[in-house]
Coordinates of C-alpha atoms in Angstrom, one line a residue:
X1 CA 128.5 96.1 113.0
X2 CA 125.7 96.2 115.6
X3 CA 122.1 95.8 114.4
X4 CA 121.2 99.0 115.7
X5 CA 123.3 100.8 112.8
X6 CA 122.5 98.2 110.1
X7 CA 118.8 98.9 110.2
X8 CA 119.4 103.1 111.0
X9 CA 117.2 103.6 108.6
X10 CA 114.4 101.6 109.7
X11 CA 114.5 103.2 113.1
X12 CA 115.0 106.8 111.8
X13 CA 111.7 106.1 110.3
X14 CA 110.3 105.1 113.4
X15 CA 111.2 107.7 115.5
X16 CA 109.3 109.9 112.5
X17 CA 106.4 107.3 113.2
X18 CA 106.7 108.4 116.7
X19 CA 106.7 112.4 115.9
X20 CA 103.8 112.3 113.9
X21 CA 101.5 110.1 116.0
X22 CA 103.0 112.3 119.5
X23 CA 99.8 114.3 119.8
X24 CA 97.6 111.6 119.5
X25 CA 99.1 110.5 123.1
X26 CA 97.0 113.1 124.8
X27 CA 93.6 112.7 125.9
X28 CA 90.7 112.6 123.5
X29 CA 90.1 112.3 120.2
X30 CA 91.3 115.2 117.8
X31 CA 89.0 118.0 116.7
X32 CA 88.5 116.5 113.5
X33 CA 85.1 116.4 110.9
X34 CA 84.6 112.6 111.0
X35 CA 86.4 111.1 114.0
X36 CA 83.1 111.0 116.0
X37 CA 81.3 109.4 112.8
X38 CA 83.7 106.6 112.8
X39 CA 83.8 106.4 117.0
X40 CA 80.0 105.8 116.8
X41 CA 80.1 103.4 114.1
X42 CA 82.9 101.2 115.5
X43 CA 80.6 101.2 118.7
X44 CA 77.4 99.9 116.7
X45 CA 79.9 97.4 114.9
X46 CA 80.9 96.4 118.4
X47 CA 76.9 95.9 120.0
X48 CA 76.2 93.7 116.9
X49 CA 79.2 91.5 117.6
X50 CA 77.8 91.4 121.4
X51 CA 74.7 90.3 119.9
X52 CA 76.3 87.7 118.1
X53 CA 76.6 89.1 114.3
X54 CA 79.7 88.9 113.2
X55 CA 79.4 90.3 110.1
X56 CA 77.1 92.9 110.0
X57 CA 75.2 94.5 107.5
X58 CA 72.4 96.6 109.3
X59 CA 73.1 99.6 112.0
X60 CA 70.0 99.4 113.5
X61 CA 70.7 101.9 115.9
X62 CA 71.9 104.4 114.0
X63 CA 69.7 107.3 111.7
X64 CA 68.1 108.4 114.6
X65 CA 67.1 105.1 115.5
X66 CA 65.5 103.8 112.5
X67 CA 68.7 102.0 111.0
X68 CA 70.4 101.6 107.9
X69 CA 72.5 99.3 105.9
X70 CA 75.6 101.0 106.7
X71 CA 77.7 98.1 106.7
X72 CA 76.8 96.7 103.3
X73 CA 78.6 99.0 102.2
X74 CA 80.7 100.8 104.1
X75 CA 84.3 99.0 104.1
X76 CA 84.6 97.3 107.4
X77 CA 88.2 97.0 108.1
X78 CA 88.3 99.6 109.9
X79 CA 85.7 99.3 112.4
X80 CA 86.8 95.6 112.5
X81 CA 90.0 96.5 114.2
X82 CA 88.8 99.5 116.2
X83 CA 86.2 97.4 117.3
X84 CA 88.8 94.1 118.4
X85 CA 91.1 95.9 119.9
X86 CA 87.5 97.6 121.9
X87 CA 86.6 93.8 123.1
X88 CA 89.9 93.3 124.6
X89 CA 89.2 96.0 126.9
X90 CA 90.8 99.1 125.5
X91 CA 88.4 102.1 125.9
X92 CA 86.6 103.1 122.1
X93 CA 88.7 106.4 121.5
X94 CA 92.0 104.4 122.4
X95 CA 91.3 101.8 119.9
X96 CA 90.2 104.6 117.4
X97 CA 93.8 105.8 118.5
X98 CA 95.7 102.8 118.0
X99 CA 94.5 102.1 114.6
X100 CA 95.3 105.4 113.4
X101 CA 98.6 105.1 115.2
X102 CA 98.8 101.8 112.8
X103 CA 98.0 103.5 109.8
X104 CA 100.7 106.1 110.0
X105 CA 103.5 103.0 110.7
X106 CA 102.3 101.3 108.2
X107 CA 102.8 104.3 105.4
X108 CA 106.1 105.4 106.7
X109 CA 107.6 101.2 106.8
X110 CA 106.2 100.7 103.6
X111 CA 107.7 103.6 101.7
X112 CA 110.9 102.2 103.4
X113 CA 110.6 99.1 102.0
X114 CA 109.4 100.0 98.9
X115 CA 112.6 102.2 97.7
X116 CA 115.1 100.6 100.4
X117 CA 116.1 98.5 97.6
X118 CA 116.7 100.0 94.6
X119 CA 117.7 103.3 95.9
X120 CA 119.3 102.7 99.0
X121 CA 118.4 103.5 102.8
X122 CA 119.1 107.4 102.7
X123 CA 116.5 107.4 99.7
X124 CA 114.2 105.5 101.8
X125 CA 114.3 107.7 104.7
X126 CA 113.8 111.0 102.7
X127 CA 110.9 109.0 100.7
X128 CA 109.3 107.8 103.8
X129 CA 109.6 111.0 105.5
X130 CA 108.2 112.7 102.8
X131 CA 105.0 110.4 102.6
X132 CA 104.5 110.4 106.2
X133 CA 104.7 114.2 106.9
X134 CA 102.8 114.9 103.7
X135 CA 99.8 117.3 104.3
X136 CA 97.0 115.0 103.6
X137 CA 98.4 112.3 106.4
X138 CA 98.3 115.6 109.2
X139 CA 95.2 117.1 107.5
X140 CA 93.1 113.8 107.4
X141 CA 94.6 113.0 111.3
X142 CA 94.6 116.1 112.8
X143 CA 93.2 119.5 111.8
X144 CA 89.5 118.3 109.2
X145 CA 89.7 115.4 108.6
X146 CA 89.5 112.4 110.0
X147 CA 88.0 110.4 107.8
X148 CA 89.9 106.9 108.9
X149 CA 88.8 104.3 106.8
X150 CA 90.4 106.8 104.0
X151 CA 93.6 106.4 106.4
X152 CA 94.3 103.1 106.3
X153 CA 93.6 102.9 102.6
X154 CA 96.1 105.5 101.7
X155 CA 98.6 104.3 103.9
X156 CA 98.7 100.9 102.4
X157 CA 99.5 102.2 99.0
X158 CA 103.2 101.8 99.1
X159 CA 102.9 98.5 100.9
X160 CA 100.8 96.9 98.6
X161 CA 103.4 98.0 95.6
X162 CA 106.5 96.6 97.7
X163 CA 104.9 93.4 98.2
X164 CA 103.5 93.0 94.8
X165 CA 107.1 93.7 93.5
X166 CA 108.5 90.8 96.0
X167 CA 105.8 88.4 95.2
X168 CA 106.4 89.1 91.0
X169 CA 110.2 88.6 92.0
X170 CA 111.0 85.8 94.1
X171 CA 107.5 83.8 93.9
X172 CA 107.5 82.9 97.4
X173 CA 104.1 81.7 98.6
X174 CA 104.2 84.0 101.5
X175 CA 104.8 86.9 99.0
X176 CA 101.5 85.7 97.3
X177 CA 99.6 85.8 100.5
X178 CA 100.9 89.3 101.5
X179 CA 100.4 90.8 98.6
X180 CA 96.7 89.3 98.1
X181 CA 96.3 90.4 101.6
X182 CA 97.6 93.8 101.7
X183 CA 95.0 94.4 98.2
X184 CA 92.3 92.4 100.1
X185 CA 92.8 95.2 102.8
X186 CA 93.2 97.9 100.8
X187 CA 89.2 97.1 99.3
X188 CA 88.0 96.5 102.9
X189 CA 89.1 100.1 103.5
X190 CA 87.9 102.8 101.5
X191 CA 85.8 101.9 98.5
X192 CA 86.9 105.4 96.6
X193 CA 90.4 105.0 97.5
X194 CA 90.6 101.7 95.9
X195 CA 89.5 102.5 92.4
X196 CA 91.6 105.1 92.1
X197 CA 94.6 103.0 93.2
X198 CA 94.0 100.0 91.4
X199 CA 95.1 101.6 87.8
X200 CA 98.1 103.0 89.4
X201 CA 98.8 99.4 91.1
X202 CA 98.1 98.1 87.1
X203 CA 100.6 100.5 85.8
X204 CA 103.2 99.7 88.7
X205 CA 103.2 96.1 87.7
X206 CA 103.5 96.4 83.9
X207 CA 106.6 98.7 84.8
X208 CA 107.8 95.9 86.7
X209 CA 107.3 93.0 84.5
X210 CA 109.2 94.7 82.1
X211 CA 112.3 95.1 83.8
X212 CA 115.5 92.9 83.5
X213 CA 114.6 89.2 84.2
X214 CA 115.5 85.7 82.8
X215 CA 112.4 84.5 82.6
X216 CA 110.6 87.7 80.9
X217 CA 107.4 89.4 81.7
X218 CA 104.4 87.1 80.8
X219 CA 105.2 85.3 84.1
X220 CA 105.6 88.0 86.2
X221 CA 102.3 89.2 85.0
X222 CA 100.6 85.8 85.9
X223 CA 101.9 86.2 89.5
X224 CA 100.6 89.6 90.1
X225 CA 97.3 88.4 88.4
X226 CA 97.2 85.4 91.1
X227 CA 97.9 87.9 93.7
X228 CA 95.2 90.5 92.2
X229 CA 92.7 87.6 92.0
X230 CA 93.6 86.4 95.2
X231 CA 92.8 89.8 97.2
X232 CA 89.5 89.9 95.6
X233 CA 88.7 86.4 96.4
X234 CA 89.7 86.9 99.6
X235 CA 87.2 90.2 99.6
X236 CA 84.0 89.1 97.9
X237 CA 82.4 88.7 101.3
X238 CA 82.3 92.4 101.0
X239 CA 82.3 93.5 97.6
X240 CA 79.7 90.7 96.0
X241 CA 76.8 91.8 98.0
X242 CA 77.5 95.6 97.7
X243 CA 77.4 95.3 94.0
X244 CA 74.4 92.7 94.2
X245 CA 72.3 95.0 96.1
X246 CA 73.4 98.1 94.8
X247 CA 70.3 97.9 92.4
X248 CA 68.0 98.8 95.3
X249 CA 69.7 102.1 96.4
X250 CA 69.6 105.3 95.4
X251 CA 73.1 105.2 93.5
X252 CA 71.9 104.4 90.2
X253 CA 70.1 108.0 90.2
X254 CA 73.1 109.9 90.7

């Protein structure tokens, strides 16, 4: 059988990839509420890497000027591809283009993935196409929204429960790393978006653990605890100082 059939699934979900990321091929940014937020703030994120910070905490050209701690804490994973993909040479709205482009991929291969094996590929397809062409994902890209970092988080969702379910299965250690990694991600990406998700990642992997396996759940458990831990480690460059200097913001009044 040629390849071509044998993985007709995968590529009927990316020709969806390719119908739902088809206006972003035309000039410009879209019209949306936050795209020029995040354009300006991948730019700053850029000048401090010019000046030689490579992790930035302060946007000191931003607030009309007088600066802010933006990047404390403000996810940076975003602006961190945006802005690497803007040192290589590509124009700002381009990058801001690809990444997007990215996100949307990334939601529709990892709902693939995620049901392609239990349910089958003609499951997969309908749940992919279903998660891909949902309202939020054409909202949030193309008619209000826009609000990016928010993208990438929510497209990682059903990547982040695939791999977790192949690292608690087959205890590969590159099923560790991609599972720690795609968490790890998901917290550099949208602070709200995480918290909500993590329960429902909890909840994912108790379902899990539970089904049929030799060796029971308590070790299935561990692993996705490794991997949990592992994605924070693999974070705290981020997260520790938010929290640490969280004290000295207005937050605590609210």
């Amino acid at each position: 059988m040629p390849k071509i059939l044998r993985h007709l699934g995968l590529v009927t979900v990316g020709l969806l990839v390719l119908l739902a990321v088809w206006p972003l091929f035309q000039a410009g940014l879209p019209n949306v509420a936050d795209a020029p937020i995040h354009l300006f703030r991948t730019a700053e994120w850029v000048r401090s890497w010019r000046a030689g910070i490579l992790l930035p905490r302060w946007a000191p050209n931003l607030a009309y000027g007088y600066g802010y701690p933006l990047f404390l804490f403000a996810p940076p994973l975003f602006y961190t591809l945006a802005g690497a993909l803007h040192i290589l040479g590509l124009s700002l709205t381009a990058s801001v283009k690809i990444v997007v482009i990215g996100c949307l991929a990334v939601a529709g291969g990892g709902m693939y993935a995620l049901l392609k094996r239990r349910h089958g590929p003609v499951a997969a397809v309908v749940a992919a196409a279903a998660y891909l062409l949902a309202p939020f994902f054409l909202r949030e890209t193309y008619l209000y929204g826009g609000n990016y970092p928010q993208l990438i988080a929510i497209a990682l969702f059903p990547a982040i429960l695939w791999a977790f379910e192949r690292w608690m299965e087959h205890s590969h250690p590159f099923d560790l790393l991609l599972a720690g990694g795609l968490y790890g991600a998901l917290l550099l990406s949208h602070n709200f978006q995480a918290l909500i998700f993590t329960p429902l990642l909890a909840v994912y992997v108790l379902v899990v653990a539970q089904s049929a396996a030799p060796e029971g759940p308590w070790r299935r458990l561990a692993r996705a605890g490794l991997a949990f831990v592992l994605g924070l480690g693999l974070t705290a460059f981020f997260w520790l100082p938010a929290l640490v200097e969280r004290q000295w913001t207005r937050a605590q009044e609210q």
